[in-house]
Amino acid sequence: MNDSFTIIIIYVDDILITAQEGSDSGPRRNIRLLKANYIKEFSYLGQAEDPLDPKKCCIDLNALQAREEVAIRQAEADAERIGVGVTVEAQNIFDALSKTLPVRWDKTAIVVMNEVRVSSPYLPESVSGGTPAANERVKKVLEFERKRLQARVAGQ
Amino acid sequence: MNLQQVAQPRPFANGFGRRREMGSRQDNKLQSGKSNPSRLPNAGGGYESSSRDRLVYLTTCFIGLPVEVQVKNGSIISGIFHATNADKDFGIVLKMARLTKDGPVRGQKAISDSVSKAPSKILIIPAKELVQVIAKDVSVTRDGFSNELQQDKLQDIMLDSIISQSRHIEMERELERWVPDEDIPQCPELEKTFDGPWKRGWDQFEINKKLFGVNSTFDEEIYTTKLDRGPQTRELEKEALRLAREIEGEETHDLHLAEERGLHLHANFDIDEEARFSSVLRRVDISEDNEDGMLDSHNDETFGGSSGLAIGRHFADLTTGKSSDVAQVSSSSSSVDEAQSSQSGTGLDLYHSGSHDHARHLALDSQSRVQENQFSEQQVGNNHAKEFVEKQTLAEEAQTSKSEDLQSLLDAKKDGSDKGGLSPNATAYAPSHGSSKSQENMGSPAEVSEGPVSARTMGETQSVNSRGRPSSSTSSASDCVGATPASIGPGLSPSSSVGSLSSEKSTLNPHAKEFKLNPNAKSFIPSQTPIGHSFSGHQPVIFNPQAAPIQSPQTYFHPNGPQYGQQMFFGHPRQVLYMPGYPPEMPYKGRDF
């Protein structure tokens, strides 16, 4: 691939280039770590200020670890929502249904309200189970969401 | 700090003895505030030049952040940064990693068909595979950290966008400006729909019926006083108009009224929004802030006994809903002796009616409603006898009627005793019964509730004056036997004031609240004659059930009004209570409900 970008180098050694994107020296920046051997070419643009001010650097490890915990938990929760071995379309349907109904994955089937199952190919006909009322409701929501998705895809 | 104790199961542990801040977990908390380079002694191998510390520092900053890693085959993997091996080559460990973009696969289409996989709990990307690592929004300096901490704290609050998790679902759409369809006929502008005055051509009920087949059972007269349109309608209307104009043109201290009338609000910046718009009575000051104490009073059944001021009742129609003006009923301050003031306030919402039409209408049809029952049904507070106020003014000459209150007719809620305190100046009537509450002196805005208001209004009306409404009654008058709510009192003099020109109500209100006789109320015997005649159309209210009606029950809004008014001036301790709305043919029955 061929990407090119402008970076300000923070550190270089023969393995890795540590750099930040852009010249922003605000508190938050985008950092890139590049393997040196993947650089095809580069050109020197100039000398900038040291982006990393040693005096201002400090680390609170506990906070970092806490942050990691939080992120992991969040990611796990997110992972629950993602079906394994399902198509993107299925995932979209799942997401759309989850806006208004409690849904979860059961292998490749979407289980709604713990009663109604929607299996591949996730058409209104694929809805089964649950009380008739719930079934109907899920069918309707499914149809509607499908239409919306189609409209959106068409519009894109 | 002993790095070796970092129990990294993988070969990523930092083998160096010297202190390094690494992405890997450490048991000891690093002291903040120290910059890295200075802490690192230069022990160890060639790599550990102090500048590598920067790398270490930065990667440490990455911990817990989502990063994207590009690998050799072009795929991009996203995950939470966990650790790195920065001693020799640069490998990375991610948690909860997933393939974001599949390298070998090109093009959007492929992605949408591909099947998703579960994220890996821990993913190790060896150095050989690694091409680059991109971390966004890394806080690098101390400022950044503090910002981040704050942000994290904020995260505890469930933001709406987090709850809805819309990021999972929808992409932003390109927004387009709306243009109306070409083929739709040009519609008349909405804003201009009602520009024309009072488009009578539009009948909503008819349209509704046509379009939806809905048959309406709306009857205006359920909600308002029925207007008697008899032969005297035009005259009554004229009179009502006159009264309305007069009322509206009155000088007022009441903020709300002033505003309604479009008077310039004197640039008194002490008056804040609350004073201007709230309905809470904050001070008992008569002059400003008249919050609608009236409103309060209305709402509280403070009126105690029925408000004698039946008049207020019909003003209910008027009701502008803002009771504030009730205050306008100027109860002559003096008079309120027995203070049955409580009620007065409400009734006097003369000025409320804001709109011209409204006032007119009020005038027209208010009169009749004197009955207490009616009052009770009226909205509290709104039913102020505007007219009443007018009438009050008439009362100026009236003797002090101590007990009189300008009861706002409105609040009929009280059962039984009315307070008809009429201020001597004001119109007075409203036989006040010995209701307990009253003792307030109208004149003094002592009480928060109606009292002050009424007092105020009384005062106001004073200025207006003139209608010569027979002022309230003398003390004797004030006692009315629990009479009726109807006592509109002189204020209602048909002529003068306020729109009382409306036709009287011809039937008793079947829904009227029950009147309870107050046995302790003093009996009132209005004096005969002049008053009697003058009140053409006024229904005298007789507080004492045994007493015979003094005045012939006539329509309240008789054109004789003015006459009446004059006469009222002379009359003094009489308390004239009118029951507007009593049909002429209906003799007063003495309230024996």
XYZ file of C-alpha atoms in Angstrom:
749
model
C 0.000 0.000 0.000
C 1.026 3.483 -0.490
C 0.293 5.894 2.181
C 2.026 9.104 2.641
C 1.774 11.456 5.458
C 3.522 14.167 7.253
C 4.804 13.528 10.636
C 6.938 15.048 13.236
C 9.435 12.651 14.506
C 9.668 12.143 18.141
C 12.182 9.444 18.138
C 14.004 7.390 15.651
C 16.100 4.410 15.887
C 16.924 1.840 13.370
C 13.850 -0.203 14.019
C 11.073 2.147 14.574
C 10.094 5.677 14.001
C 8.016 7.284 16.617
C 6.229 10.273 15.332
C 3.218 12.372 15.742
C 0.908 13.514 13.074
C 0.604 17.114 12.476
C 2.259 19.879 14.293
C -0.226 20.209 16.991
C 1.448 20.346 20.296
C -1.705 20.224 22.280
C -2.342 17.671 24.930
C -3.776 15.103 22.611
C -2.205 13.941 19.476
C -2.137 11.145 17.044
C 0.903 9.057 17.336
C 2.295 6.657 14.861
C 4.848 4.030 15.333
C 6.329 2.985 12.087
C 8.561 0.196 11.309
C 11.499 1.649 9.660
C 11.824 -1.039 7.094
C 8.455 -0.281 5.633
C 9.274 3.186 4.689
C 9.689 3.446 1.047
C 10.845 6.904 0.923
C 10.781 10.021 2.850
C 11.770 13.567 2.431
C 12.969 15.924 4.957
C 10.666 18.860 5.397
C 12.242 20.857 8.078
C 13.079 21.128 11.655
C 10.265 21.526 14.067
C 10.136 22.018 17.750
C 10.496 19.072 19.914
C 7.013 17.779 20.156
C 7.576 16.078 23.408
C 8.432 18.304 26.229
C 10.321 16.262 28.736
C 9.343 18.454 31.570
C 5.732 17.901 31.028
C 5.765 14.194 30.782
C 4.429 12.103 33.543
C 2.589 8.915 33.894
C 0.028 7.682 36.258
C 0.163 3.998 35.868
C -2.804 3.245 37.956
C -4.895 5.479 35.903
C -3.636 3.832 32.821
C -4.438 0.430 34.078
C -7.838 1.557 35.133
C -8.391 2.951 31.741
C -7.419 -0.297 30.228
C -9.862 -2.149 32.415
C -12.633 0.099 31.402
C -11.784 -0.212 27.799
C -11.684 -3.942 27.985
C -14.988 -4.140 29.672
C -16.463 -1.873 27.132
C -15.014 -3.857 24.329
C -16.370 -7.040 25.761
C -19.771 -5.541 25.973
C -19.479 -4.419 22.437
C -18.340 -7.790 21.393
C -21.521 -9.249 22.673
C -23.356 -7.314 20.132
C -21.371 -8.595 17.272
C -22.372 -11.814 15.762
C -19.721 -14.307 14.962
C -19.842 -15.735 11.529
C -22.565 -13.489 10.345
C -22.593 -11.193 7.429
C -22.383 -7.510 7.672
C -25.955 -7.295 6.599
C -26.986 -9.510 9.434
C -25.028 -7.382 11.775
C -26.743 -4.304 10.507
C -30.081 -5.874 11.068
C -29.090 -6.820 14.526
C -28.005 -3.321 15.273
C -31.179 -1.881 13.916
C -33.335 -4.211 15.929
C -31.362 -3.527 19.036
C -32.388 0.073 18.975
C -35.815 -0.722 20.158
C -35.863 -4.345 21.174
C -33.708 -6.394 23.456
C -31.706 -8.653 21.202
C -28.830 -11.000 21.505
C -26.974 -13.361 19.332
C -27.375 -17.039 19.454
C -24.809 -18.368 17.074
C -26.068 -16.890 13.876
C -29.608 -16.290 14.959
C -30.908 -13.139 16.464
C -32.939 -13.761 19.545
C -35.394 -11.060 20.344
C -36.882 -10.642 23.763
C -35.598 -14.106 24.532
C -38.489 -15.533 22.648
C -38.466 -14.792 19.019
C -35.764 -16.048 16.767
C -34.695 -14.580 13.532
C -32.417 -16.777 11.622
C -30.600 -16.406 8.385
C -31.494 -14.906 5.930
C -33.224 -12.562 8.328
C -36.321 -11.998 6.350
C -39.757 -11.544 7.793
C -40.340 -15.151 6.994
C -37.423 -16.173 9.099
C -39.059 -14.967 12.230
C -40.242 -17.714 14.451
C -41.203 -18.362 17.973
C -42.635 -16.331 20.731
C -46.175 -15.291 21.294
C -48.101 -14.294 18.222
C -48.075 -10.718 19.287
C -44.371 -10.657 19.815
C -43.809 -12.476 16.609
C -45.843 -9.991 14.705
C -44.061 -7.143 16.276
C -40.686 -8.487 15.436
C -41.750 -9.120 11.885
C -42.924 -5.604 11.516
C -39.871 -4.093 13.002
C -37.719 -6.281 10.866
C -39.468 -5.261 7.712
C -39.229 -1.676 8.587
C -35.595 -1.835 9.439
C -34.823 -3.672 6.290
C -36.483 -1.024 4.280
C -34.563 1.614 6.043
C -31.326 -0.133 5.464
C -32.068 -0.500 1.829
C -32.977 3.081 1.511
C -29.837 4.085 3.204
C -27.668 1.884 1.110
C -29.348 3.145 -1.993
C -28.796 6.657 -0.920
C -25.152 6.176 -0.264
C 11.450 -0.636 41.095
C 12.193 -4.042 40.021
C 11.158 -4.660 36.577
C 11.670 -8.302 36.696
C 8.801 -8.731 38.926
C 6.565 -7.710 36.221
C 5.131 -11.041 35.563
C 4.727 -10.969 31.935
C 4.032 -14.395 30.683
C 5.299 -13.424 27.370
C 8.675 -12.532 26.227
C 7.734 -8.970 26.346
C 8.750 -8.389 29.816
C 11.300 -5.878 30.169
C 14.425 -7.585 30.962
C 16.357 -4.618 31.891
C 17.297 -3.840 35.286
C 16.955 -0.272 34.956
C 13.779 1.438 35.382
C 11.803 1.854 32.368
C 8.344 2.802 31.912
C 6.817 0.343 29.724
C 3.542 -0.472 28.323
C 3.450 -3.582 30.355
C 1.946 -3.717 33.729
C 3.941 -2.631 36.589
C 3.310 -3.059 40.175
C 4.627 0.131 41.271
C 3.113 3.242 40.404
C 5.458 5.503 38.727
C 5.847 8.734 40.327
C 4.371 11.311 38.262
C 5.928 14.520 37.714
C 9.221 13.164 36.816
C 10.237 13.201 33.326
C 11.332 10.019 31.963
C 14.671 10.662 30.562
C 15.998 11.917 33.749
C 15.016 8.830 35.549
C 16.663 6.405 33.403
C 20.120 5.627 34.227
C 22.139 4.636 31.353
C 22.735 1.158 32.289
C 22.335 -1.595 29.922
C 22.559 -2.124 26.299
C 22.850 0.045 23.358
C 19.188 0.477 22.831
C 18.613 2.124 26.011
C 19.676 5.402 24.880
C 17.658 7.918 26.652
C 15.832 8.771 23.556
C 14.289 5.388 23.449
C 12.648 6.355 26.572
C 10.494 8.503 24.546
C 9.219 5.518 22.778
C 8.645 3.771 25.973
C 6.958 6.723 27.429
C 4.685 7.083 24.523
C 3.763 3.502 24.371
C 2.989 3.634 28.019
C 0.655 6.407 27.267
C -1.081 4.080 24.927
C -2.172 1.673 27.544
C -5.863 1.184 27.454
C -6.326 3.155 24.324
C -7.713 1.699 21.186
C -5.099 1.517 18.546
C -4.944 0.388 15.013
C -2.196 -1.835 13.911
C -1.280 -2.352 10.385
C 0.298 -5.600 9.626
C 2.318 -6.892 6.859
C -0.444 -8.172 4.730
C -2.187 -4.889 4.815
C -4.855 -5.788 7.289
C -5.669 -3.455 10.002
C -6.364 -4.726 13.411
C -8.009 -2.681 16.081
C -7.670 -3.384 19.690
C -6.841 -2.084 23.065
C -3.215 -1.517 23.549
C -1.821 -3.631 26.253
C 1.885 -4.091 26.013
C 4.794 -3.812 23.764
C 8.109 -5.308 23.478
C 10.369 -2.491 22.957
C 13.676 -3.997 23.719
C 14.696 -5.324 20.438
C 12.256 -5.285 17.748
C 8.889 -3.828 18.232
C 6.047 -6.202 18.745
C 2.769 -5.451 20.296
C 0.110 -7.052 22.361
C -3.477 -6.101 21.973
C -6.538 -7.037 23.854
C -9.931 -7.472 22.356
C -8.550 -7.179 18.919
C -10.488 -7.570 15.792
C -9.859 -7.301 12.169
C -11.039 -4.039 10.908
C -9.869 -4.197 7.426
C -8.782 -7.251 5.745
C -5.589 -6.719 3.915
C -5.773 -9.176 1.139
C -9.308 -8.330 0.400
C -9.771 -5.301 -1.658
C -12.802 -3.193 -2.175
C -15.863 -2.420 -0.205
C -17.950 -5.126 -1.590
C -15.843 -7.837 -0.280
C -16.055 -6.512 3.168
C -19.755 -6.433 3.282
C -19.942 -10.025 2.403
C -17.312 -11.211 4.672
C -18.193 -12.860 7.803
C -17.362 -11.393 11.087
C -15.334 -13.024 13.698
C -15.236 -12.773 17.365
C -12.644 -10.451 18.774
C -9.606 -12.037 20.223
C -9.139 -11.614 23.848
C -5.454 -11.241 23.526
C -3.621 -10.878 20.300
C 0.048 -10.835 19.934
C 1.447 -9.251 16.900
C 5.024 -10.121 16.436
C 7.440 -7.572 15.327
C 7.834 -9.076 11.946
C 4.226 -8.592 11.111
C 3.998 -5.160 12.409
C 4.082 -2.313 10.035
C 2.725 0.566 11.966
C 0.721 1.431 14.965
C -1.602 4.348 15.002
C -2.977 5.694 18.201
C -5.341 8.578 18.148
C -5.900 11.242 20.721
C -3.151 10.224 22.976
C -2.610 12.513 25.833
C 1.005 12.988 25.971
C 1.630 15.638 28.461
C 0.408 16.344 31.888
C -2.276 18.590 30.611
C -3.489 15.839 28.508
C -3.679 13.502 31.409
C -5.674 15.772 33.518
C -8.029 16.403 30.706
C -8.415 12.786 30.242
C -9.159 12.146 33.844
C -11.857 14.664 33.766
C -13.240 13.144 30.709
C -13.253 9.785 32.249
C -15.149 11.051 35.159
C -17.656 12.466 32.858
C -18.007 9.140 31.251
C -19.686 7.889 34.331
C -22.573 9.969 33.346
C -24.520 8.108 30.780
C -24.567 10.283 27.803
C -27.406 9.918 25.497
C -25.240 9.058 22.609
C -23.661 6.297 24.563
C -26.948 4.909 25.569
C -28.328 4.905 22.140
C -25.090 3.649 20.772
C -25.830 5.193 17.547
C -22.282 4.847 16.543
C -22.871 1.229 16.002
C -25.651 1.749 13.728
C -26.022 4.643 11.507
C -23.844 6.650 9.370
C -24.325 10.277 8.879
C -26.329 11.106 5.877
C -25.689 13.795 3.483
C -28.225 16.423 4.305
C -30.105 18.144 1.603
C -32.015 21.242 1.780
C -35.688 20.635 1.430
C -37.386 21.961 -1.602
C -41.037 21.606 -2.114
C -42.161 19.273 -4.766
C -42.792 20.795 -8.072
C -46.192 19.486 -8.601
C -47.781 20.606 -5.409
C -49.878 23.661 -5.927
C -48.687 26.744 -4.261
C -50.218 26.886 -0.891
C -51.070 30.112 0.714
C -48.536 30.996 3.234
C -49.215 29.663 6.596
C -48.377 32.790 8.345
C -50.944 34.665 6.494
C -53.768 32.370 7.146
C -55.195 34.329 9.942
C -54.249 37.733 8.928
C -57.718 38.670 8.115
C -59.672 39.591 11.109
C -61.794 36.933 12.362
C -62.337 34.867 9.333
C -65.765 33.689 9.862
C -65.674 31.825 6.692
C -63.803 29.003 8.260
C -65.840 26.561 10.147
C -63.715 23.950 11.659
C -66.532 21.726 12.599
C -67.851 21.618 9.176
C -64.551 20.826 7.680
C -63.890 18.193 10.202
C -67.150 16.605 9.466
C -66.521 16.681 5.830
C -63.090 15.302 5.966
C -63.363 12.834 8.716
C -66.988 12.349 9.371
C -66.691 13.562 12.865
C -69.780 15.005 14.353
C -69.027 17.579 16.847
C -70.995 18.091 19.971
C -69.433 21.358 20.723
C -71.673 23.849 22.256
C -70.132 27.141 22.992
C -72.509 27.853 25.719
C -71.231 25.151 27.872
C -68.104 27.077 28.195
C -69.218 30.550 28.384
C -72.062 32.630 29.426
C -74.884 32.574 27.121
C -75.422 35.832 25.492
C -78.907 37.031 25.370
C -79.365 38.755 22.192
C -82.532 40.552 22.608
C -83.805 43.797 21.378
C -81.415 45.677 23.480
C -78.414 43.979 22.188
C -77.040 46.851 20.317
C -77.288 49.176 23.172
C -75.827 46.742 25.479
C -73.020 46.214 23.152
C -72.321 49.811 22.909
C -72.277 50.150 26.554
C -70.055 47.220 26.880
C -67.698 48.668 24.420
C -67.573 51.835 26.260
C -66.876 50.142 29.446
C -64.265 48.050 27.923
C -62.495 50.988 26.512
C -62.668 52.685 29.747
C -61.256 49.821 31.584
C -58.499 49.354 29.230
C -57.596 52.898 29.283
C -57.341 53.091 32.946
C -54.183 53.813 34.568
C -52.915 50.919 36.395
C -50.137 50.090 38.656
C -50.455 46.531 38.016
C -47.609 45.321 35.978
C -49.458 42.725 34.188
C -52.253 44.911 33.311
C -49.992 47.521 32.098
C -48.264 45.142 29.910
C -51.447 43.838 28.553
C -52.573 47.182 27.651
C -49.420 47.905 25.955
C -48.453 50.542 28.346
C -44.887 51.208 28.626
C -43.405 49.449 31.487
C -41.442 51.999 33.288
C -37.884 51.094 33.037
C -37.540 49.826 36.439
C -34.951 47.229 36.328
C -35.791 45.967 39.697
C -38.618 44.260 38.162
C -37.212 41.088 36.912
C -38.801 38.411 34.961
C -40.297 36.865 37.934
C -42.070 39.949 38.906
C -43.272 40.474 35.467
C -44.511 37.105 34.643
C -44.880 35.042 37.685
C -48.078 34.490 39.428
C -46.593 34.279 42.807
C -47.283 37.108 45.079
C -44.112 38.036 46.702
C -44.825 41.170 48.435
C -47.857 42.617 49.848
C -47.076 45.860 48.314
C -49.923 47.210 46.557
C -48.100 49.128 44.085
C -45.974 46.845 42.206
C -45.630 43.342 41.447
C -48.956 42.435 41.485
C -48.520 39.021 41.109
C -51.576 37.550 40.796
C -52.293 37.333 44.275
C -55.608 37.145 42.898
C -54.754 34.031 41.318
C -53.612 32.641 44.501
C -56.584 33.745 46.192
C -58.695 32.297 43.714
C -57.120 29.138 44.000
C -57.367 28.956 47.617
C -60.789 28.719 48.518
C -60.172 31.602 50.507
C -63.088 33.207 49.543
C -64.627 31.623 52.334
C -68.140 32.201 51.878
C -69.446 32.628 48.608
C -68.256 35.624 47.172
C -70.879 37.942 47.348
C -69.692 39.293 44.250
C -71.592 37.330 42.005
C -70.549 39.565 39.413
C -67.332 38.063 39.451
C -68.941 35.122 38.185
C -69.763 36.221 34.972
C -66.568 37.657 34.595
C -65.451 34.308 34.684
C -66.220 34.257 31.181
C -63.919 36.929 30.749
C -61.385 35.342 32.490
C -58.450 35.952 30.904
C -56.980 33.545 32.947
C -54.808 35.896 34.569
C -56.037 36.746 37.762
C -53.704 39.403 38.337
C -55.929 42.019 37.457
C -58.305 41.158 39.904
C -56.521 43.381 41.979
C -57.786 46.041 39.994
C -60.874 45.894 41.713
C -60.103 48.576 43.835
C -61.474 47.947 46.978
C -61.368 51.057 48.556
C -58.932 50.481 51.013
C -60.726 51.996 53.685
C -63.588 50.023 53.657
C -62.501 46.767 54.087
C -63.221 46.453 57.500
C -64.283 43.192 58.084
C -62.014 42.258 55.730
C -63.693 39.767 54.309
C -61.419 40.733 51.885
C -60.288 37.503 51.054
C -62.508 37.045 48.348
C -62.440 40.217 46.832
C -59.328 40.020 45.148
C -60.266 37.514 42.804
C -63.278 38.873 41.546
C -61.843 41.899 40.418
C -60.227 40.919 37.479
C -61.576 43.600 35.574
C -58.642 44.364 33.768
C -57.884 41.128 32.907
C -59.730 40.599 30.067
C -57.226 41.866 27.945
C -58.644 42.044 24.625
C -61.081 44.486 23.658
C -63.396 42.009 22.344
C -63.109 40.078 25.324
C -64.033 42.804 27.510
C -66.903 43.531 25.450
C -68.077 40.085 25.473
C -67.639 39.956 29.069
C -69.603 42.889 29.599
C -72.232 41.552 27.531
C -72.768 38.373 29.078
C -71.252 38.481 32.332
C -73.838 40.056 34.238
C -76.059 37.286 34.504
C -73.988 34.913 36.199
C -74.276 35.973 39.571
C -75.229 32.868 41.049
C -72.897 31.410 43.329
C -73.149 28.196 41.787
C -71.940 29.586 38.730
C -69.102 30.979 40.427
C -68.047 27.850 41.770
C -67.815 26.473 38.474
C -65.893 29.174 37.067
C -62.301 29.012 37.011
C -60.947 30.436 39.968
C -59.416 33.525 39.659
C -60.465 34.194 36.338
C -63.734 35.181 37.045
C -63.225 38.454 38.190
C -65.774 40.757 38.053
C -64.199 43.188 36.002
C -67.194 44.939 35.863
C -67.207 44.728 39.374
C -64.335 46.851 39.600
C -65.863 49.406 37.603
C -68.621 49.396 39.802
C -66.386 49.753 42.569
C -65.401 52.988 41.448
C -68.782 54.101 41.637
C -68.676 53.288 45.097
C -66.353 55.973 45.824
C -68.816 57.986 47.356
C -70.189 55.163 49.048
C -69.733 55.119 52.607
C -67.261 53.004 53.904
C -68.545 49.807 54.037
C -66.464 48.176 56.337
C -67.138 44.869 55.698
C -67.326 45.195 52.235
C -65.033 43.537 50.191
C -64.701 43.500 46.762
C -65.154 40.022 46.623
C -64.225 38.710 43.544
C -67.054 37.013 42.498
C -65.074 34.518 41.135
C -64.376 32.384 43.639
C -67.363 30.866 44.335
C -65.821 28.042 45.674
C -66.501 28.998 48.960
C -69.461 27.538 50.187
C -71.780 29.464 51.889
C -70.854 32.623 53.139
C -69.972 35.201 50.839
C -67.866 37.772 51.619
C -69.154 40.574 50.168
C -67.027 43.157 51.405
C -67.433 46.192 49.515
C -65.106 48.813 49.880
C -66.676 51.935 50.488
C -65.225 53.419 47.570
C -65.356 50.652 45.464
C -68.220 49.016 44.664
C -68.948 47.187 47.405
C -71.372 44.877 47.685
C -70.915 41.527 48.320
C -72.440 40.986 51.423
C -69.923 39.696 53.556
C -70.938 37.164 55.773
C -69.390 36.491 58.883
C -67.006 34.352 57.402
C -64.208 33.505 59.429
C -61.578 34.279 57.169
C -62.294 37.518 56.387
C -61.198 39.702 58.902
C -58.804 40.993 56.546
C -59.026 44.414 55.768
C -59.312 44.981 52.265
C -57.517 48.000 52.405
C -54.472 46.584 53.693
C -52.800 44.157 51.679
C -51.903 42.305 54.599
C -52.790 38.954 53.571
C -51.096 37.443 50.857
C -54.058 36.077 49.290
C -56.749 37.946 47.971
C -56.653 40.498 50.484
C -53.905 42.474 49.190
C -54.923 42.014 45.842
C -58.251 43.122 46.278
C -57.139 45.978 48.160
C -55.085 46.915 45.409
C -57.635 46.609 42.955
C -59.853 48.552 44.935
C -57.527 51.264 44.960
C -57.205 51.146 41.347
C -60.646 51.261 40.597
C -60.949 54.141 42.642
C -59.203 56.052 40.195
C -61.342 54.907 37.581
C -64.300 55.524 39.309
C -67.183 56.834 38.242
C -69.511 54.547 37.709
C -71.052 55.349 40.711
C -71.814 52.025 41.620
C -73.649 51.899 44.642
C -71.172 51.244 46.960
C -71.118 48.748 49.195
C -73.005 48.353 51.904
C -72.582 49.411 55.201
C -71.576 47.146 57.679
C -74.860 45.811 57.885
C -74.772 45.047 54.440
C -71.845 43.142 54.737
C -73.421 40.616 56.618
C -75.129 38.716 54.385
C -76.513 35.709 55.275
C -74.653 33.327 53.699
C -76.236 34.626 50.994
C -75.544 33.969 47.989
C -72.854 34.103 46.085
C -74.581 36.054 43.838
C -74.182 39.216 45.373
C -72.562 41.007 42.821
C -73.106 44.007 44.554
C -73.428 47.287 43.274
C -70.568 46.984 41.190
C -72.564 45.259 38.811
C -74.638 48.050 38.116
C -75.664 47.367 34.821
C -75.113 50.591 33.499
C -71.945 51.406 34.363
C -69.712 49.316 34.093
C -68.405 46.772 32.712
C -69.974 45.110 30.245
C -72.551 44.037 32.381
C -74.721 44.688 29.614
C -74.801 41.194 28.767
C -77.964 39.539 28.921
C -78.825 37.971 32.026
C -78.848 34.406 32.451
C -82.208 33.141 32.334
C -81.930 29.869 33.987
C -80.410 28.740 37.084
C -77.408 26.759 36.628
C -78.220 23.218 37.321
C -74.687 22.448 38.070
C -74.284 25.137 40.478
C -72.589 24.483 43.638
C -74.729 24.028 46.530
C -75.295 26.977 48.578
C -75.006 26.525 52.222
C -76.695 28.868 54.386
C -74.648 30.493 56.973
C -76.844 30.853 59.918
C -74.528 33.266 61.509
C -74.505 35.703 58.825
C -76.126 38.866 59.587
C -79.107 39.561 57.745
C -79.204 42.163 55.214
C -82.072 44.212 54.361
C -81.404 46.443 51.555
C -83.121 49.630 51.494
C -85.887 50.091 49.140
C -86.796 52.369 46.542
C -84.338 54.359 44.776
C -82.154 51.564 44.513
C -84.796 49.369 43.554
C -85.716 51.305 40.607
C -82.436 52.158 39.510
C -81.338 48.790 39.348
C -83.341 47.904 36.647
C -82.295 44.613 35.828
C -80.402 44.063 38.906
C -81.414 41.276 40.859
C -81.185 42.081 44.396
C -79.672 39.502 46.427
C -81.249 38.854 49.570
C -79.161 37.472 52.131
C -81.705 36.760 54.495
C -83.806 34.134 53.184
C -86.751 35.560 54.812
C -86.314 38.875 53.418
C -88.171 39.694 50.436
C -86.394 40.719 47.465
C -86.095 44.302 47.363
C -85.573 44.919 43.874
C -87.568 43.575 41.256
C -85.729 40.986 39.541
C -84.960 42.369 36.284
C -82.395 41.931 33.840
C -79.246 42.953 35.122
C -78.148 44.750 32.217
C -80.746 47.138 31.797
C -80.040 50.281 30.030
C -81.092 52.001 33.059
C -77.830 51.343 34.377
C -76.556 54.770 34.515
C -79.468 55.823 36.407
C -78.870 53.221 38.733
C -75.456 54.234 39.143
C -76.294 57.608 40.130
C -78.639 56.474 42.540
C -76.157 54.298 43.965
C -74.056 57.084 44.832
C -76.511 58.298 47.124
C -77.365 55.162 48.590
C -75.176 54.243 51.236
C -75.323 51.692 53.696
C -77.309 49.755 51.479
C -75.774 46.839 50.275
C -77.008 45.999 47.042
C -76.385 42.712 45.827
C -77.280 41.751 42.514
C -77.787 38.512 41.176
C -77.228 39.131 37.683
C -78.753 36.639 35.658
C -81.813 36.216 37.542
C -84.463 36.204 35.063
C -86.948 38.863 35.519
C -89.655 36.497 35.840
C -88.015 34.661 38.530
C -88.649 35.975 41.903
C -85.916 35.749 44.242
C -86.250 32.719 46.230
C -83.988 33.428 48.963
C -81.519 30.905 48.228
C -82.801 27.929 49.714
C -80.914 25.434 47.878
